[in-house]
Amino acid sequence: MAKLPSSLKRFTSKKPPLNEVQTECQLRLAEQGLTREQVIDTERKLAKFANTMDSLVRIPFTKQGLGADAALSTIPIAGDLAGLALTSYAFVLGRQLGVPARKMTPAVQMALADMVVGIIPGVGTVIDVFLRPSRKTLGIVHQHIQDEYGIKDTMHIDRPFLHQSLEDKQQQNRIWRNPIVAWLYLHIPDILGMLVIAFVVLGLWTAMRLLIGLFN
């Protein structure tokens, strides 16, 4: 039988129907003994932990910041070992969601590197700001549940603490379901951070003008 030209193969090969993909995702969830709600709830726990460890205090409108891991690294050796022990909780949550150990390897390697580098006084604390194994784990886990379970939502991991609070409020009053109100609520830390930065800049500018006036 003659083979179809490659130009025709594009038209004859079709992607599986959407409902088939959804069924496959549901089967994978069932194999792990999970529901969609359980996955979202567990991933939100992981996001809360990652924020606490790696970006509790953020630069406004970014995911970069300081967390408990960087604070612990200021305590020589003991603090770095404690940080590694706490980070292992993120790996446990990932495994609960069915993420294979091989996928977690990059995050484990980063956690070990974070501990080793953190031993160096001063420099280790600075580097800890950029080595964020808990957030690395969160990224690996989210990619896995997106690929395997078809869960693409990110609201519950972007602002996990505020998201859960907003979810509770939305059940009590429909005004919180308004997209603008919801967005403003989820970005309260960013708005406050920008106000603080604005006041600091204004304070420095005022101080400079006073100093220049005194010297003149």
PDB file of C-alpha atoms in Angstrom:
ATOM      1  CA  MET A   1       0.000   0.000   0.000  1.00  0.00           C
ATOM      2  CA  ALA A   2       1.430   3.418  -0.977  1.00  0.00           C
ATOM      3  CA  LYS A   3       2.365   5.789   1.816  1.00  0.00           C
ATOM      4  CA  LEU A   4       0.541   9.079   2.144  1.00  0.00           C
ATOM      5  CA  PRO A   5       2.559  12.183   1.258  1.00  0.00           C
ATOM      6  CA  SER A   6       3.778  14.155   4.265  1.00  0.00           C
ATOM      7  CA  SER A   7       1.614  17.087   3.166  1.00  0.00           C
ATOM      8  CA  LEU A   8      -1.490  14.910   3.597  1.00  0.00           C
ATOM      9  CA  LYS A   9      -0.401  13.429   6.935  1.00  0.00           C
ATOM     10  CA  ARG A  10      -0.915  16.805   8.585  1.00  0.00           C
ATOM     11  CA  PHE A  11      -4.587  16.631   7.694  1.00  0.00           C
ATOM     12  CA  THR A  12      -5.151  12.942   8.475  1.00  0.00           C
ATOM     13  CA  SER A  13      -3.405  12.934  11.896  1.00  0.00           C
ATOM     14  CA  LYS A  14      -5.707  14.382  14.513  1.00  0.00           C
ATOM     15  CA  LYS A  15      -5.260  15.211  18.182  1.00  0.00           C
ATOM     16  CA  PRO A  16      -7.331  13.135  20.604  1.00  0.00           C
ATOM     17  CA  PRO A  17     -10.712  14.721  21.410  1.00  0.00           C
ATOM     18  CA  LEU A  18     -10.833  16.976  24.454  1.00  0.00           C
ATOM     19  CA  ASN A  19     -13.130  14.635  26.379  1.00  0.00           C
ATOM     20  CA  GLU A  20     -10.644  11.766  25.847  1.00  0.00           C
ATOM     21  CA  VAL A  21      -7.845  13.884  27.296  1.00  0.00           C
ATOM     22  CA  GLN A  22     -10.027  14.770  30.279  1.00  0.00           C
ATOM     23  CA  THR A  23     -10.851  11.087  30.814  1.00  0.00           C
ATOM     24  CA  GLU A  24      -7.146  10.199  30.770  1.00  0.00           C
ATOM     25  CA  CYS A  25      -6.431  12.897  33.343  1.00  0.00           C
ATOM     26  CA  GLN A  26      -9.266  11.650  35.547  1.00  0.00           C
ATOM     27  CA  LEU A  27      -7.896   8.101  35.309  1.00  0.00           C
ATOM     28  CA  ARG A  28      -4.430   9.295  36.364  1.00  0.00           C
ATOM     29  CA  LEU A  29      -5.974  11.100  39.324  1.00  0.00           C
ATOM     30  CA  ALA A  30      -7.890   7.950  40.265  1.00  0.00           C
ATOM     31  CA  GLU A  31      -4.697   5.874  40.032  1.00  0.00           C
ATOM     32  CA  GLN A  32      -3.097   8.177  42.594  1.00  0.00           C
ATOM     33  CA  GLY A  33      -6.230   8.125  44.780  1.00  0.00           C
ATOM     34  CA  LEU A  34      -6.650  11.890  44.331  1.00  0.00           C
ATOM     35  CA  THR A  35      -9.393  14.314  43.335  1.00  0.00           C
ATOM     36  CA  ARG A  36      -8.948  17.663  41.586  1.00  0.00           C
ATOM     37  CA  GLU A  37      -9.881  19.464  44.822  1.00  0.00           C
ATOM     38  CA  GLN A  38      -7.285  17.510  46.810  1.00  0.00           C
ATOM     39  CA  VAL A  39      -4.578  18.314  44.264  1.00  0.00           C
ATOM     40  CA  ILE A  40      -5.353  22.047  44.350  1.00  0.00           C
ATOM     41  CA  ASP A  41      -5.501  22.040  48.161  1.00  0.00           C
ATOM     42  CA  THR A  42      -2.158  20.197  48.505  1.00  0.00           C
ATOM     43  CA  GLU A  43      -0.478  22.391  45.895  1.00  0.00           C
ATOM     44  CA  ARG A  44      -1.716  25.470  47.741  1.00  0.00           C
ATOM     45  CA  LYS A  45      -0.114  24.093  50.936  1.00  0.00           C
ATOM     46  CA  LEU A  46       3.121  23.697  49.008  1.00  0.00           C
ATOM     47  CA  ALA A  47       2.846  27.258  47.667  1.00  0.00           C
ATOM     48  CA  LYS A  48       2.306  28.597  51.207  1.00  0.00           C
ATOM     49  CA  PHE A  49       5.380  26.721  52.396  1.00  0.00           C
ATOM     50  CA  ALA A  50       7.483  27.877  49.424  1.00  0.00           C
ATOM     51  CA  ASN A  51       6.485  31.495  50.025  1.00  0.00           C
ATOM     52  CA  THR A  52       7.362  31.240  53.709  1.00  0.00           C
ATOM     53  CA  MET A  53      10.740  29.668  53.002  1.00  0.00           C
ATOM     54  CA  ASP A  54      11.836  31.627  49.944  1.00  0.00           C
ATOM     55  CA  SER A  55       9.795  34.795  49.377  1.00  0.00           C
ATOM     56  CA  LEU A  56       7.909  35.810  52.514  1.00  0.00           C
ATOM     57  CA  VAL A  57       8.892  39.448  51.933  1.00  0.00           C
ATOM     58  CA  ARG A  58       8.689  40.154  48.197  1.00  0.00           C
ATOM     59  CA  ILE A  59       9.841  42.881  45.884  1.00  0.00           C
ATOM     60  CA  PRO A  60       6.498  44.364  44.699  1.00  0.00           C
ATOM     61  CA  PHE A  61       5.001  42.710  41.592  1.00  0.00           C
ATOM     62  CA  THR A  62       7.777  40.067  41.459  1.00  0.00           C
ATOM     63  CA  LYS A  63       8.347  36.624  42.981  1.00  0.00           C
ATOM     64  CA  GLN A  64      11.804  37.595  44.243  1.00  0.00           C
ATOM     65  CA  GLY A  65      12.256  38.221  47.927  1.00  0.00           C
ATOM     66  CA  LEU A  66      13.461  36.964  51.295  1.00  0.00           C
ATOM     67  CA  GLY A  67      12.122  34.117  53.391  1.00  0.00           C
ATOM     68  CA  ALA A  68      12.832  31.922  56.380  1.00  0.00           C
ATOM     69  CA  ASP A  69      15.532  29.990  54.501  1.00  0.00           C
ATOM     70  CA  ALA A  70      17.676  33.116  54.056  1.00  0.00           C
ATOM     71  CA  ALA A  71      17.104  34.059  57.718  1.00  0.00           C
ATOM     72  CA  LEU A  72      18.166  30.598  58.899  1.00  0.00           C
ATOM     73  CA  SER A  73      21.351  30.763  56.813  1.00  0.00           C
ATOM     74  CA  THR A  74      22.606  33.578  59.058  1.00  0.00           C
ATOM     75  CA  ILE A  75      23.056  30.914  61.765  1.00  0.00           C
ATOM     76  CA  PRO A  76      26.239  29.007  60.831  1.00  0.00           C
ATOM     77  CA  ILE A  77      25.805  25.306  59.967  1.00  0.00           C
ATOM     78  CA  ALA A  78      22.833  24.671  62.302  1.00  0.00           C
ATOM     79  CA  GLY A  79      20.643  27.121  60.398  1.00  0.00           C
ATOM     80  CA  ASP A  80      21.580  25.608  57.028  1.00  0.00           C
ATOM     81  CA  LEU A  81      20.871  22.076  58.262  1.00  0.00           C
ATOM     82  CA  ALA A  82      17.522  23.259  59.643  1.00  0.00           C
ATOM     83  CA  GLY A  83      16.723  24.868  56.286  1.00  0.00           C
ATOM     84  CA  LEU A  84      17.457  21.601  54.473  1.00  0.00           C
ATOM     85  CA  ALA A  85      15.284  19.650  56.916  1.00  0.00           C
ATOM     86  CA  LEU A  86      12.381  22.079  56.451  1.00  0.00           C
ATOM     87  CA  THR A  87      12.753  22.044  52.662  1.00  0.00           C
ATOM     88  CA  SER A  88      12.263  18.269  52.690  1.00  0.00           C
ATOM     89  CA  TYR A  89       8.603  18.977  53.573  1.00  0.00           C
ATOM     90  CA  ALA A  90       8.169  20.380  50.055  1.00  0.00           C
ATOM     91  CA  PHE A  91       9.479  17.098  48.625  1.00  0.00           C
ATOM     92  CA  VAL A  92       6.992  15.144  50.752  1.00  0.00           C
ATOM     93  CA  LEU A  93       4.074  17.205  49.423  1.00  0.00           C
ATOM     94  CA  GLY A  94       5.313  16.691  45.870  1.00  0.00           C
ATOM     95  CA  ARG A  95       5.432  12.933  46.342  1.00  0.00           C
ATOM     96  CA  GLN A  96       1.894  13.001  47.789  1.00  0.00           C
ATOM     97  CA  LEU A  97       0.756  14.459  44.464  1.00  0.00           C
ATOM     98  CA  GLY A  98       2.349  11.583  42.580  1.00  0.00           C
ATOM     99  CA  VAL A  99       5.432  13.404  41.280  1.00  0.00           C
ATOM    100  CA  PRO A 100       8.129  10.783  40.496  1.00  0.00           C
ATOM    101  CA  ALA A 101      11.370  10.999  42.489  1.00  0.00           C
ATOM    102  CA  ARG A 102      13.396  11.443  39.296  1.00  0.00           C
ATOM    103  CA  LYS A 103      11.511  14.663  38.517  1.00  0.00           C
ATOM    104  CA  MET A 104      12.292  15.994  41.983  1.00  0.00           C
ATOM    105  CA  THR A 105      16.054  15.453  41.547  1.00  0.00           C
ATOM    106  CA  PRO A 106      16.873  19.036  40.355  1.00  0.00           C
ATOM    107  CA  ALA A 107      15.105  20.503  43.416  1.00  0.00           C
ATOM    108  CA  VAL A 108      16.917  18.088  45.763  1.00  0.00           C
ATOM    109  CA  GLN A 109      20.260  19.023  44.183  1.00  0.00           C
ATOM    110  CA  MET A 110      19.450  22.713  44.593  1.00  0.00           C
ATOM    111  CA  ALA A 111      18.555  22.167  48.270  1.00  0.00           C
ATOM    112  CA  LEU A 112      21.884  20.426  48.888  1.00  0.00           C
ATOM    113  CA  ALA A 113      23.766  23.189  47.060  1.00  0.00           C
ATOM    114  CA  ASP A 114      21.840  25.757  49.103  1.00  0.00           C
ATOM    115  CA  MET A 115      22.978  24.071  52.322  1.00  0.00           C
ATOM    116  CA  VAL A 116      26.630  23.816  51.261  1.00  0.00           C
ATOM    117  CA  VAL A 117      26.867  27.398  49.969  1.00  0.00           C
ATOM    118  CA  GLY A 118      24.939  28.710  52.981  1.00  0.00           C
ATOM    119  CA  ILE A 119      27.776  27.626  55.282  1.00  0.00           C
ATOM    120  CA  ILE A 120      29.967  30.414  53.828  1.00  0.00           C
ATOM    121  CA  PRO A 121      29.483  33.417  56.161  1.00  0.00           C
ATOM    122  CA  GLY A 122      27.873  36.457  54.561  1.00  0.00           C
ATOM    123  CA  VAL A 123      28.181  35.275  50.972  1.00  0.00           C
ATOM    124  CA  GLY A 124      26.008  32.230  51.671  1.00  0.00           C
ATOM    125  CA  THR A 125      23.173  34.395  52.969  1.00  0.00           C
ATOM    126  CA  VAL A 126      23.243  36.566  49.839  1.00  0.00           C
ATOM    127  CA  ILE A 127      23.280  33.554  47.517  1.00  0.00           C
ATOM    128  CA  ASP A 128      20.382  32.040  49.481  1.00  0.00           C
ATOM    129  CA  VAL A 129      18.189  34.829  48.117  1.00  0.00           C
ATOM    130  CA  PHE A 130      18.627  33.408  44.604  1.00  0.00           C
ATOM    131  CA  LEU A 131      18.804  29.668  45.398  1.00  0.00           C
ATOM    132  CA  ARG A 132      15.190  28.837  46.231  1.00  0.00           C
ATOM    133  CA  PRO A 133      14.717  25.057  46.384  1.00  0.00           C
ATOM    134  CA  SER A 134      11.150  25.212  47.722  1.00  0.00           C
ATOM    135  CA  ARG A 135       9.983  27.363  44.827  1.00  0.00           C
ATOM    136  CA  LYS A 136      11.905  25.093  42.451  1.00  0.00           C
ATOM    137  CA  THR A 137       9.937  22.164  43.886  1.00  0.00           C
ATOM    138  CA  LEU A 138       6.688  24.096  43.428  1.00  0.00           C
ATOM    139  CA  GLY A 139       7.534  24.694  39.763  1.00  0.00           C
ATOM    140  CA  ILE A 140       8.284  20.999  39.165  1.00  0.00           C
ATOM    141  CA  VAL A 141       5.092  19.913  40.938  1.00  0.00           C
ATOM    142  CA  HIS A 142       2.904  22.366  39.034  1.00  0.00           C
ATOM    143  CA  GLN A 143       4.345  21.271  35.698  1.00  0.00           C
ATOM    144  CA  HIS A 144       3.648  17.658  36.632  1.00  0.00           C
ATOM    145  CA  ILE A 145       0.008  18.178  37.633  1.00  0.00           C
ATOM    146  CA  GLN A 146      -0.536  20.283  34.524  1.00  0.00           C
ATOM    147  CA  ASP A 147       0.854  17.558  32.251  1.00  0.00           C
ATOM    148  CA  GLU A 148      -0.599  14.554  34.062  1.00  0.00           C
ATOM    149  CA  TYR A 149      -3.847  15.822  35.577  1.00  0.00           C
ATOM    150  CA  GLY A 150      -4.718  18.666  33.210  1.00  0.00           C
ATOM    151  CA  ILE A 151      -4.901  21.235  36.036  1.00  0.00           C
ATOM    152  CA  LYS A 152      -3.616  24.524  34.632  1.00  0.00           C
ATOM    153  CA  ASP A 153      -5.003  26.980  37.209  1.00  0.00           C
ATOM    154  CA  THR A 154      -2.348  29.100  38.940  1.00  0.00           C
ATOM    155  CA  MET A 155      -4.384  31.463  41.149  1.00  0.00           C
ATOM    156  CA  HIS A 156      -4.049  29.136  44.150  1.00  0.00           C
ATOM    157  CA  ILE A 157      -0.236  29.153  43.945  1.00  0.00           C
ATOM    158  CA  ASP A 158       0.419  32.766  42.936  1.00  0.00           C
ATOM    159  CA  ARG A 159      -0.991  34.183  46.205  1.00  0.00           C
ATOM    160  CA  PRO A 160      -1.826  31.096  48.294  1.00  0.00           C
ATOM    161  CA  PHE A 161      -2.587  32.815  51.624  1.00  0.00           C
ATOM    162  CA  LEU A 162      -4.683  35.586  50.109  1.00  0.00           C
ATOM    163  CA  HIS A 163      -6.280  33.187  47.624  1.00  0.00           C
ATOM    164  CA  GLN A 164      -7.653  30.988  50.381  1.00  0.00           C
ATOM    165  CA  SER A 165      -8.863  34.053  52.283  1.00  0.00           C
ATOM    166  CA  LEU A 166     -10.494  35.421  49.112  1.00  0.00           C
ATOM    167  CA  GLU A 167     -12.139  32.050  48.471  1.00  0.00           C
ATOM    168  CA  ASP A 168     -13.728  32.171  51.931  1.00  0.00           C
ATOM    169  CA  LYS A 169     -14.909  35.743  51.372  1.00  0.00           C
ATOM    170  CA  GLN A 170     -16.404  34.876  47.981  1.00  0.00           C
ATOM    171  CA  GLN A 171     -18.591  32.257  49.641  1.00  0.00           C
ATOM    172  CA  GLN A 172     -19.938  34.857  52.058  1.00  0.00           C
ATOM    173  CA  ASN A 173     -20.457  37.851  49.760  1.00  0.00           C
ATOM    174  CA  ARG A 174     -20.657  38.068  45.978  1.00  0.00           C
ATOM    175  CA  ILE A 175     -18.893  41.457  45.863  1.00  0.00           C
ATOM    176  CA  TRP A 176     -15.609  39.566  46.307  1.00  0.00           C
ATOM    177  CA  ARG A 177     -16.342  37.695  43.063  1.00  0.00           C
ATOM    178  CA  ASN A 178     -15.954  40.929  41.099  1.00  0.00           C
ATOM    179  CA  PRO A 179     -12.709  40.537  39.053  1.00  0.00           C
ATOM    180  CA  ILE A 180     -11.430  44.042  39.932  1.00  0.00           C
ATOM    181  CA  VAL A 181     -12.112  43.622  43.659  1.00  0.00           C
ATOM    182  CA  ALA A 182     -10.505  40.162  43.604  1.00  0.00           C
ATOM    183  CA  TRP A 183      -7.408  41.473  41.775  1.00  0.00           C
ATOM    184  CA  LEU A 184      -6.967  44.368  44.211  1.00  0.00           C
ATOM    185  CA  TYR A 185      -7.320  42.020  47.189  1.00  0.00           C
ATOM    186  CA  LEU A 186      -4.768  39.540  45.824  1.00  0.00           C
ATOM    187  CA  HIS A 187      -2.274  42.362  45.169  1.00  0.00           C
ATOM    188  CA  ILE A 188      -2.526  44.100  48.562  1.00  0.00           C
ATOM    189  CA  PRO A 189       1.136  43.232  49.426  1.00  0.00           C
ATOM    190  CA  ASP A 190       2.350  44.704  46.113  1.00  0.00           C
ATOM    191  CA  ILE A 191       0.336  47.890  46.565  1.00  0.00           C
ATOM    192  CA  LEU A 192       1.587  48.332  50.140  1.00  0.00           C
ATOM    193  CA  GLY A 193       5.145  47.592  49.013  1.00  0.00           C
ATOM    194  CA  MET A 194       4.948  50.261  46.312  1.00  0.00           C
ATOM    195  CA  LEU A 195       3.624  52.775  48.859  1.00  0.00           C
ATOM    196  CA  VAL A 196       6.507  51.988  51.233  1.00  0.00           C
ATOM    197  CA  ILE A 197       9.039  52.405  48.413  1.00  0.00           C
ATOM    198  CA  ALA A 198       7.406  55.701  47.397  1.00  0.00           C
ATOM    199  CA  PHE A 199       7.603  57.018  50.986  1.00  0.00           C
ATOM    200  CA  VAL A 200      11.255  55.933  51.286  1.00  0.00           C
ATOM    201  CA  VAL A 201      12.167  57.654  48.014  1.00  0.00           C
ATOM    202  CA  LEU A 202      10.266  60.781  49.068  1.00  0.00           C
ATOM    203  CA  GLY A 203      12.017  60.739  52.455  1.00  0.00           C
ATOM    204  CA  LEU A 204      15.462  60.406  50.863  1.00  0.00           C
ATOM    205  CA  TRP A 205      14.684  63.194  48.381  1.00  0.00           C
ATOM    206  CA  THR A 206      13.540  65.499  51.206  1.00  0.00           C
ATOM    207  CA  ALA A 207      16.640  64.675  53.277  1.00  0.00           C
ATOM    208  CA  MET A 208      18.925  65.416  50.311  1.00  0.00           C
ATOM    209  CA  ARG A 209      17.252  68.777  49.713  1.00  0.00           C
ATOM    210  CA  LEU A 210      17.669  69.693  53.394  1.00  0.00           C
ATOM    211  CA  LEU A 211      21.336  68.744  53.337  1.00  0.00           C
ATOM    212  CA  ILE A 212      21.944  70.720  50.146  1.00  0.00           C
ATOM    213  CA  GLY A 213      20.158  73.712  51.729  1.00  0.00           C
ATOM    214  CA  LEU A 214      22.351  73.486  54.843  1.00  0.00           C
ATOM    215  CA  PHE A 215      25.590  73.418  52.837  1.00  0.00           C
ATOM    216  CA  ASN A 216      24.470  76.277  50.646  1.00  0.00           C
TER     217      ASN A 216
END
